[in-house]
GROMACS .gro file of C-alpha atoms in nm:
model
  282
    1UNK     CA    1   3.036   0.299  -1.506
    2UNK     CA    2   2.969  -0.020  -1.315
    3UNK     CA    3   2.864   0.185  -1.017
    4UNK     CA    4   2.641   0.393  -1.219
    5UNK     CA    5   2.493   0.087  -1.377
    6UNK     CA    6   2.439  -0.095  -1.039
    7UNK     CA    7   2.293   0.220  -0.866
    8UNK     CA    8   2.060   0.273  -1.181
    9UNK     CA    9   1.921  -0.091  -1.141
   10UNK     CA   10   1.873  -0.038  -0.770
   11UNK     CA   11   1.699   0.300  -0.793
   12UNK     CA   12   1.487   0.169  -1.080
   13UNK     CA   13   1.364  -0.120  -0.875
   14UNK     CA   14   1.306   0.116  -0.572
   15UNK     CA   15   1.110   0.345  -0.786
   16UNK     CA   16   0.920   0.038  -0.918
   17UNK     CA   17   0.849  -0.073  -0.567
   18UNK     CA   18   0.725   0.282  -0.479
   19UNK     CA   19   0.498   0.284  -0.755
   20UNK     CA   20   0.399  -0.081  -0.707
   21UNK     CA   21   0.308   0.003  -0.350
   22UNK     CA   22   0.061   0.274  -0.498
   23UNK     CA   23  -0.082   0.021  -0.742
   24UNK     CA   24  -0.121  -0.234  -0.474
   25UNK     CA   25  -0.277   0.011  -0.227
   26UNK     CA   26  -0.533   0.118  -0.506
   27UNK     CA   27  -0.615  -0.257  -0.577
   28UNK     CA   28  -0.651  -0.338  -0.211
   29UNK     CA   29  -0.874  -0.032  -0.148
   30UNK     CA   30  -1.093  -0.146  -0.422
   31UNK     CA   31  -1.107  -0.488  -0.271
   32UNK     CA   32  -1.165  -0.343   0.075
   33UNK     CA   33  -1.455  -0.127  -0.065
   34UNK     CA   34  -1.641  -0.440  -0.149
   35UNK     CA   35  -1.594  -0.603   0.194
   36UNK     CA   36  -1.805  -0.497   0.477
   37UNK     CA   37  -2.019  -0.631   0.772
   38UNK     CA   38  -2.388  -0.669   0.693
   39UNK     CA   39  -2.620  -0.651   0.980
   40UNK     CA   40  -2.980  -0.775   0.902
   41UNK     CA   41  -3.236  -0.691   1.166
   42UNK     CA   42  -3.565  -0.869   1.264
   43UNK     CA   43  -3.876  -0.768   1.075
   44UNK     CA   44  -4.041  -0.636   1.393
   45UNK     CA   45  -3.737  -0.447   1.518
   46UNK     CA   46  -3.834  -0.080   1.559
   47UNK     CA   47  -3.670   0.184   1.350
   48UNK     CA   48  -3.568   0.369   1.650
   49UNK     CA   49  -3.377   0.075   1.796
   50UNK     CA   50  -3.202   0.019   1.466
   51UNK     CA   51  -3.100   0.380   1.426
   52UNK     CA   52  -2.975   0.378   1.791
   53UNK     CA   53  -2.751   0.096   1.711
   54UNK     CA   54  -2.651   0.269   1.399
   55UNK     CA   55  -2.543   0.565   1.613
   56UNK     CA   56  -2.342   0.347   1.848
   57UNK     CA   57  -2.157   0.170   1.574
   58UNK     CA   58  -2.085   0.487   1.399
   59UNK     CA   59  -1.913   0.616   1.705
   60UNK     CA   60  -1.660   0.332   1.713
   61UNK     CA   61  -1.316   0.449   1.617
   62UNK     CA   62  -1.279   0.134   1.407
   63UNK     CA   63  -1.565   0.233   1.185
   64UNK     CA   64  -1.535   0.449   0.869
   65UNK     CA   65  -1.890   0.456   0.730
   66UNK     CA   66  -2.227   0.311   0.820
   67UNK     CA   67  -2.515   0.272   0.553
   68UNK     CA   68  -2.878   0.220   0.675
   69UNK     CA   69  -3.125   0.044   0.446
   70UNK     CA   70  -3.477   0.062   0.583
   71UNK     CA   71  -3.713  -0.244   0.552
   72UNK     CA   72  -3.897  -0.053   0.279
   73UNK     CA   73  -3.579  -0.006   0.083
   74UNK     CA   74  -3.493  -0.363   0.127
   75UNK     CA   75  -3.825  -0.469  -0.014
   76UNK     CA   76  -3.805  -0.239  -0.307
   77UNK     CA   77  -3.446  -0.383  -0.381
   78UNK     CA   78  -3.584  -0.736  -0.348
   79UNK     CA   79  -3.876  -0.650  -0.589
   80UNK     CA   80  -3.651  -0.500  -0.845
   81UNK     CA   81  -3.420  -0.813  -0.843
   82UNK     CA   82  -3.720  -1.035  -0.898
   83UNK     CA   83  -3.935  -0.817  -1.103
   84UNK     CA   84  -3.957  -1.075  -1.378
   85UNK     CA   85  -4.077  -1.348  -1.137
   86UNK     CA   86  -4.449  -1.291  -1.101
   87UNK     CA   87  -4.499  -1.575  -0.848
   88UNK     CA   88  -4.253  -1.414  -0.597
   89UNK     CA   89  -4.419  -1.062  -0.664
   90UNK     CA   90  -4.758  -1.218  -0.594
   91UNK     CA   91  -4.628  -1.387  -0.280
   92UNK     CA   92  -4.491  -1.070  -0.145
   93UNK     CA   93  -4.839  -0.894  -0.200
   94UNK     CA   94  -4.998  -1.160   0.014
   95UNK     CA   95  -4.767  -1.180   0.301
   96UNK     CA   96  -4.666  -0.828   0.314
   97UNK     CA   97  -4.300  -0.725   0.395
   98UNK     CA   98  -4.096  -0.998   0.541
   99UNK     CA   99  -3.770  -0.798   0.554
  100UNK     CA  100  -3.608  -0.628   0.826
  101UNK     CA  101  -3.374  -0.317   0.808
  102UNK     CA  102  -3.008  -0.356   0.733
  103UNK     CA  103  -2.668  -0.186   0.814
  104UNK     CA  104  -2.370  -0.215   0.593
  105UNK     CA  105  -2.063  -0.130   0.799
  106UNK     CA  106  -1.712  -0.048   0.658
  107UNK     CA  107  -1.418  -0.043   0.875
  108UNK     CA  108  -1.135   0.205   0.859
  109UNK     CA  109  -0.879  -0.072   0.835
  110UNK     CA  110  -0.931  -0.442   0.744
  111UNK     CA  111  -0.780  -0.552   1.073
  112UNK     CA  112  -1.086  -0.374   1.253
  113UNK     CA  113  -1.354  -0.595   1.124
  114UNK     CA  114  -1.305  -0.846   1.394
  115UNK     CA  115  -1.354  -0.595   1.660
  116UNK     CA  116  -1.666  -0.467   1.493
  117UNK     CA  117  -1.804  -0.809   1.447
  118UNK     CA  118  -1.748  -0.892   1.810
  119UNK     CA  119  -1.906  -0.566   1.915
  120UNK     CA  120  -2.216  -0.642   1.703
  121UNK     CA  121  -2.204  -1.010   1.832
  122UNK     CA  122  -2.250  -0.893   2.181
  123UNK     CA  123  -2.539  -0.668   2.082
  124UNK     CA  124  -2.692  -0.951   1.897
  125UNK     CA  125  -2.824  -1.108   2.204
  126UNK     CA  126  -2.524  -1.277   2.389
  127UNK     CA  127  -2.640  -1.254   2.759
  128UNK     CA  128  -2.949  -1.054   2.681
  129UNK     CA  129  -3.315  -1.146   2.688
  130UNK     CA  130  -3.467  -1.266   2.371
  131UNK     CA  131  -3.715  -0.994   2.383
  132UNK     CA  132  -3.433  -0.737   2.343
  133UNK     CA  133  -3.294  -0.878   2.045
  134UNK     CA  134  -3.326  -0.695   1.720
  135UNK     CA  135  -3.036  -0.842   1.508
  136UNK     CA  136  -3.134  -1.133   1.296
  137UNK     CA  137  -2.818  -1.206   1.116
  138UNK     CA  138  -2.458  -1.091   1.111
  139UNK     CA  139  -2.270  -1.139   0.777
  140UNK     CA  140  -1.879  -1.100   0.806
  141UNK     CA  141  -1.664  -1.240   0.527
  142UNK     CA  142  -1.379  -1.316   0.768
  143UNK     CA  143  -1.198  -1.535   0.521
  144UNK     CA  144  -1.176  -1.260   0.254
  145UNK     CA  145  -1.058  -1.005   0.520
  146UNK     CA  146  -0.794  -1.253   0.639
  147UNK     CA  147  -0.659  -1.306   0.290
  148UNK     CA  148  -0.656  -0.939   0.247
  149UNK     CA  149  -0.453  -0.887   0.561
  150UNK     CA  150  -0.217  -1.161   0.451
  151UNK     CA  151  -0.159  -1.001   0.106
  152UNK     CA  152  -0.077  -0.657   0.261
  153UNK     CA  153   0.170  -0.804   0.518
  154UNK     CA  154   0.332  -1.036   0.261
  155UNK     CA  155   0.366  -0.762  -0.004
  156UNK     CA  156   0.529  -0.535   0.243
  157UNK     CA  157   0.769  -0.794   0.372
  158UNK     CA  158   0.874  -0.876   0.009
  159UNK     CA  159   0.930  -0.517  -0.089
  160UNK     CA  160   1.150  -0.453   0.229
  161UNK     CA  161   1.356  -0.765   0.149
  162UNK     CA  162   1.414  -0.675  -0.217
  163UNK     CA  163   1.499  -0.328  -0.120
  164UNK     CA  164   1.763  -0.455   0.146
  165UNK     CA  165   1.928  -0.690  -0.090
  166UNK     CA  166   1.951  -0.436  -0.381
  167UNK     CA  167   2.088  -0.160  -0.151
  168UNK     CA  168   2.343  -0.397  -0.010
  169UNK     CA  169   2.446  -0.516  -0.363
  170UNK     CA  170   2.472  -0.160  -0.503
  171UNK     CA  171   2.677  -0.037  -0.216
  172UNK     CA  172   2.919  -0.340  -0.252
  173UNK     CA  173   2.957  -0.288  -0.628
  174UNK     CA  174   3.002   0.096  -0.588
  175UNK     CA  175   3.252   0.040  -0.295
  176UNK     CA  176   3.457  -0.192  -0.525
  177UNK     CA  177   3.445   0.046  -0.811
  178UNK     CA  178   3.558   0.340  -0.612
  179UNK     CA  179   3.824   0.132  -0.450
  180UNK     CA  180   3.960   0.034  -0.772
  181UNK     CA  181   3.982   0.414  -0.863
  182UNK     CA  182   4.154   0.485  -0.535
  183UNK     CA  183   4.392   0.203  -0.590
  184UNK     CA  184   4.475   0.333  -0.925
  185UNK     CA  185   4.537   0.678  -0.789
  186UNK     CA  186   4.738   0.543  -0.490
  187UNK     CA  187   5.056   0.732  -0.609
  188UNK     CA  188   4.884   1.064  -0.642
  189UNK     CA  189   4.734   1.010  -0.287
  190UNK     CA  190   5.067   0.929  -0.142
  191UNK     CA  191   5.211   1.249  -0.289
  192UNK     CA  192   4.933   1.458  -0.168
  193UNK     CA  193   4.983   1.312   0.181
  194UNK     CA  194   5.354   1.386   0.177
  195UNK     CA  195   5.289   1.750   0.087
  196UNK     CA  196   5.035   1.768   0.381
  197UNK     CA  197   4.710   1.741   0.220
  198UNK     CA  198   4.428   1.695   0.459
  199UNK     CA  199   4.180   1.401   0.470
  200UNK     CA  200   3.887   1.620   0.314
  201UNK     CA  201   4.114   1.710   0.031
  202UNK     CA  202   4.210   1.366  -0.051
  203UNK     CA  203   3.865   1.222  -0.004
  204UNK     CA  204   3.679   1.496  -0.164
  205UNK     CA  205   3.716   1.390  -0.537
  206UNK     CA  206   3.602   1.051  -0.455
  207UNK     CA  207   3.303   1.159  -0.259
  208UNK     CA  208   3.200   1.375  -0.541
  209UNK     CA  209   3.240   1.088  -0.768
  210UNK     CA  210   2.990   0.886  -0.549
  211UNK     CA  211   2.749   1.186  -0.548
  212UNK     CA  212   2.767   1.214  -0.927
  213UNK     CA  213   2.718   0.846  -0.985
  214UNK     CA  214   2.394   0.871  -0.753
  215UNK     CA  215   2.264   1.164  -0.953
  216UNK     CA  216   2.321   1.018  -1.286
  217UNK     CA  217   2.154   0.696  -1.179
  218UNK     CA  218   1.850   0.879  -1.053
  219UNK     CA  219   1.803   1.042  -1.379
  220UNK     CA  220   1.853   0.719  -1.576
  221UNK     CA  221   1.610   0.533  -1.335
  222UNK     CA  222   1.346   0.812  -1.378
  223UNK     CA  223   1.372   0.782  -1.770
  224UNK     CA  224   1.334   0.403  -1.742
  225UNK     CA  225   1.037   0.405  -1.511
  226UNK     CA  226   0.812   0.608  -1.756
  227UNK     CA  227   0.794   0.331  -2.022
  228UNK     CA  228   0.757   0.077  -1.744
  229UNK     CA  229   0.455   0.247  -1.601
  230UNK     CA  230   0.307   0.256  -1.961
  231UNK     CA  231   0.369  -0.115  -1.999
  232UNK     CA  232   0.208  -0.200  -1.665
  233UNK     CA  233  -0.090   0.026  -1.733
  234UNK     CA  234  -0.160  -0.147  -2.069
  235UNK     CA  235  -0.112  -0.498  -1.910
  236UNK     CA  236  -0.355  -0.435  -1.625
  237UNK     CA  237  -0.624  -0.262  -1.789
  238UNK     CA  238  -0.862  -0.560  -1.841
  239UNK     CA  239  -0.755  -0.711  -1.493
  240UNK     CA  240  -0.780  -0.422  -1.243
  241UNK     CA  241  -0.990  -0.177  -1.446
  242UNK     CA  242  -0.657   0.010  -1.547
  243UNK     CA  243  -0.495   0.140  -1.236
  244UNK     CA  244  -0.326   0.419  -1.412
  245UNK     CA  245   0.028   0.415  -1.290
  246UNK     CA  246   0.125   0.667  -1.573
  247UNK     CA  247  -0.097   0.942  -1.424
  248UNK     CA  248   0.034   0.857  -1.066
  249UNK     CA  249   0.385   0.890  -1.198
  250UNK     CA  250   0.339   1.221  -1.366
  251UNK     CA  251   0.130   1.359  -1.081
  252UNK     CA  252   0.386   1.256  -0.812
  253UNK     CA  253   0.694   1.324  -1.033
  254UNK     CA  254   0.841   1.562  -0.802
  255UNK     CA  255   0.793   1.312  -0.499
  256UNK     CA  256   0.959   1.026  -0.697
  257UNK     CA  257   1.233   1.225  -0.834
  258UNK     CA  258   1.337   1.370  -0.499
  259UNK     CA  259   1.309   1.017  -0.339
  260UNK     CA  260   1.523   0.874  -0.602
  261UNK     CA  261   1.773   1.163  -0.618
  262UNK     CA  262   1.813   1.147  -0.235
  263UNK     CA  263   1.843   0.773  -0.236
  264UNK     CA  264   2.104   0.776  -0.513
  265UNK     CA  265   2.319   1.044  -0.355
  266UNK     CA  266   2.288   0.874  -0.006
  267UNK     CA  267   2.405   0.536  -0.167
  268UNK     CA  268   2.681   0.695  -0.353
  269UNK     CA  269   2.795   0.874  -0.049
  270UNK     CA  270   2.789   0.580   0.190
  271UNK     CA  271   2.981   0.366  -0.072
  272UNK     CA  272   3.251   0.624  -0.124
  273UNK     CA  273   3.293   0.668   0.250
  274UNK     CA  274   3.315   0.287   0.308
  275UNK     CA  275   3.574   0.281   0.006
  276UNK     CA  276   3.801   0.554   0.105
  277UNK     CA  277   3.819   0.455   0.467
  278UNK     CA  278   4.065   0.189   0.380
  279UNK     CA  279   4.279   0.440   0.218
  280UNK     CA  280   4.264   0.726   0.467
  281UNK     CA  281   4.611   0.668   0.570
  282UNK     CA  282   4.766   0.605   0.234
   0.00000   0.00000   0.00000
């Protein structure tokens, strides 16, 4: 019973980490979608030059998407934002369109933003004649990207550390539990040895015990995970827009079930094997 309980707790936490990883990935993807590199061009930059740079950027393997906003669209967006300010609208009519085109660039991975920014920085006129410059400003929220990368790295390290601690603990408890069962059955084991029973015949029942404990623990952990996902969904609705772990759990139930079942059986077998090694020659 103690081994089943310990394995259940371990598999429950492992399942929670699996679902938590999906939740974290979804949250980080939402944040990442709001992070990009914004390239503003000089008002007199030709559309041909801007589109040429857009094609060059789009070919970079680090880039996942490039959005082009023409100077006319930029002016329309500005007018829409300040439609209630008659003074600004009147000024625009007098001076014309003061805006240049813009590129919004998204990286395939947050760690790629620095590379893209360096590429654009070189194209912004470093070492080039001022007459060749078309980029007016390069906006790159490096601090947000750095924090995002730190969160990703830290969360993965914490998950791995927790998993290792729980796996080691569950194996130790299961080893002790099965060792106790072997100790209680030491007389029967001695008799089997005397009549010529092989190692597998002696070890078999205890290996099966470990497998059964792992299977039962996997089932218990699956049952416990469902209400946990419901609670997380309700608790995070107002914070993250409701990342629906319940839907993820039901849609990926087979994957979660097989992962926990395999993990439970593996932990049970390892613990049983470690326990009976000590009594192999009893």
